[in-house]
mmCIF file of C-alpha atoms in Angstrom:
data_model
loop_
_atom_site.group_PDB
_atom_site.id
_atom_site.type_symbol
_atom_site.label_atom_id
_atom_site.label_comp_id
_atom_site.label_asym_id
_atom_site.label_seq_id
_atom_site.Cartn_x
_atom_site.Cartn_y
_atom_site.Cartn_z
ATOM 1 C CA UNK A 1 0.000 0.000 0.000
ATOM 2 C CA UNK A 2 1.208 3.506 -0.751
ATOM 3 C CA UNK A 3 4.381 2.208 -2.426
ATOM 4 C CA UNK A 4 5.918 1.325 0.972
ATOM 5 C CA UNK A 5 8.075 -1.497 -0.419
ATOM 6 C CA UNK A 6 9.698 0.849 -2.905
ATOM 7 C CA UNK A 7 10.299 3.467 -0.204
ATOM 8 C CA UNK A 8 11.862 0.855 2.090
ATOM 9 C CA UNK A 9 14.062 -0.440 -0.719
ATOM 10 C CA UNK A 10 15.179 3.087 -1.608
ATOM 11 C CA UNK A 11 16.047 3.804 2.028
ATOM 12 C CA UNK A 12 18.321 0.749 2.102
ATOM 13 C CA UNK A 13 19.746 1.564 -1.318
ATOM 14 C CA UNK A 14 20.551 5.170 -0.398
ATOM 15 C CA UNK A 15 22.378 3.876 2.655
ATOM 16 C CA UNK A 16 24.490 1.513 0.550
ATOM 17 C CA UNK A 17 22.719 -1.529 1.975
ATOM 18 C CA UNK A 18 20.890 -2.743 -1.138
ATOM 19 C CA UNK A 19 20.409 -2.462 -4.846
ATOM 20 C CA UNK A 20 16.928 -1.705 -6.138
ATOM 21 C CA UNK A 21 15.457 -3.543 -9.095
ATOM 22 C CA UNK A 22 12.375 -1.945 -10.598
ATOM 23 C CA UNK A 23 9.650 -4.159 -12.019
ATOM 24 C CA UNK A 24 9.861 -3.863 -15.784
ATOM 25 C CA UNK A 25 9.944 -5.962 -18.942
ATOM 26 C CA UNK A 26 13.718 -6.299 -18.353
ATOM 27 C CA UNK A 27 13.307 -7.570 -14.789
ATOM 28 C CA UNK A 28 15.214 -10.840 -15.267
ATOM 29 C CA UNK A 29 18.089 -9.066 -17.025
ATOM 30 C CA UNK A 30 18.240 -6.322 -14.373
ATOM 31 C CA UNK A 31 18.321 -8.866 -11.541
ATOM 32 C CA UNK A 32 21.014 -10.823 -13.346
ATOM 33 C CA UNK A 33 23.156 -7.698 -13.777
ATOM 34 C CA UNK A 34 22.783 -6.687 -10.134
ATOM 35 C CA UNK A 35 23.621 -10.200 -8.914
ATOM 36 C CA UNK A 36 26.656 -10.329 -11.168
ATOM 37 C CA UNK A 37 27.817 -6.976 -9.752
ATOM 38 C CA UNK A 38 27.492 -8.255 -6.174
ATOM 39 C CA UNK A 39 29.077 -11.651 -6.844
ATOM 40 C CA UNK A 40 32.077 -10.113 -8.630
ATOM 41 C CA UNK A 41 32.939 -8.033 -5.593
ATOM 42 C CA UNK A 42 32.825 -9.894 -2.282
ATOM 43 C CA UNK A 43 34.126 -6.803 -0.475
ATOM 44 C CA UNK A 44 31.229 -4.684 -1.781
ATOM 45 C CA UNK A 45 28.806 -7.468 -0.867
ATOM 46 C CA UNK A 46 30.237 -7.485 2.676
ATOM 47 C CA UNK A 47 29.845 -3.714 2.950
ATOM 48 C CA UNK A 48 26.228 -3.962 1.754
ATOM 49 C CA UNK A 49 25.523 -6.760 4.244
ATOM 50 C CA UNK A 50 27.007 -4.782 7.126
ATOM 51 C CA UNK A 51 25.083 -1.637 6.195
ATOM 52 C CA UNK A 52 21.908 -3.679 5.908
ATOM 53 C CA UNK A 53 22.429 -5.057 9.416
ATOM 54 C CA UNK A 54 23.002 -1.518 10.711
ATOM 55 C CA UNK A 55 19.710 -0.341 9.200
ATOM 56 C CA UNK A 56 17.706 -3.370 10.266
ATOM 57 C CA UNK A 57 15.415 -3.376 13.252
ATOM 58 C CA UNK A 58 15.333 -7.020 14.365
ATOM 59 C CA UNK A 59 13.240 -6.266 17.455
ATOM 60 C CA UNK A 60 10.678 -4.080 15.683
ATOM 61 C CA UNK A 61 7.713 -6.367 16.388
ATOM 62 C CA UNK A 62 8.592 -6.585 20.094
ATOM 63 C CA UNK A 63 9.071 -2.814 20.255
ATOM 64 C CA UNK A 64 5.671 -2.242 18.661
ATOM 65 C CA UNK A 65 4.034 -4.755 21.006
ATOM 66 C CA UNK A 66 5.596 -3.100 24.054
ATOM 67 C CA UNK A 67 4.450 0.344 22.881
ATOM 68 C CA UNK A 68 0.889 -0.925 22.466
ATOM 69 C CA UNK A 69 0.997 -2.678 25.843
ATOM 70 C CA UNK A 70 2.306 0.475 27.504
ATOM 71 C CA UNK A 71 -0.475 2.481 25.905
ATOM 72 C CA UNK A 72 -3.052 -0.049 27.108
ATOM 73 C CA UNK A 73 -1.399 -0.459 30.504
ATOM 74 C CA UNK A 74 -0.904 -4.186 29.959
ATOM 75 C CA UNK A 75 2.041 -6.583 29.864
ATOM 76 C CA UNK A 76 1.676 -9.887 28.053
ATOM 77 C CA UNK A 77 5.340 -11.015 28.152
ATOM 78 C CA UNK A 78 4.449 -13.977 30.346
ATOM 79 C CA UNK A 79 2.056 -15.501 27.788
#
């Protein structure tokens, strides 16, 4: 909805954590070119992986749950 996947992808791309592939008639070729770029440069792939980890929010669902619980005055951690 509201192009959120594209916005998320662009955020990672702008931070050097991803490459964006737009849906188009050349999709397979574009993916192939991007994969080739990554596979030819393990050091660039490592940098992208590290930047992706820096941008990630692995505890996002727990953080959201805790915010909702705090708002409701509840704590369901024991369930």
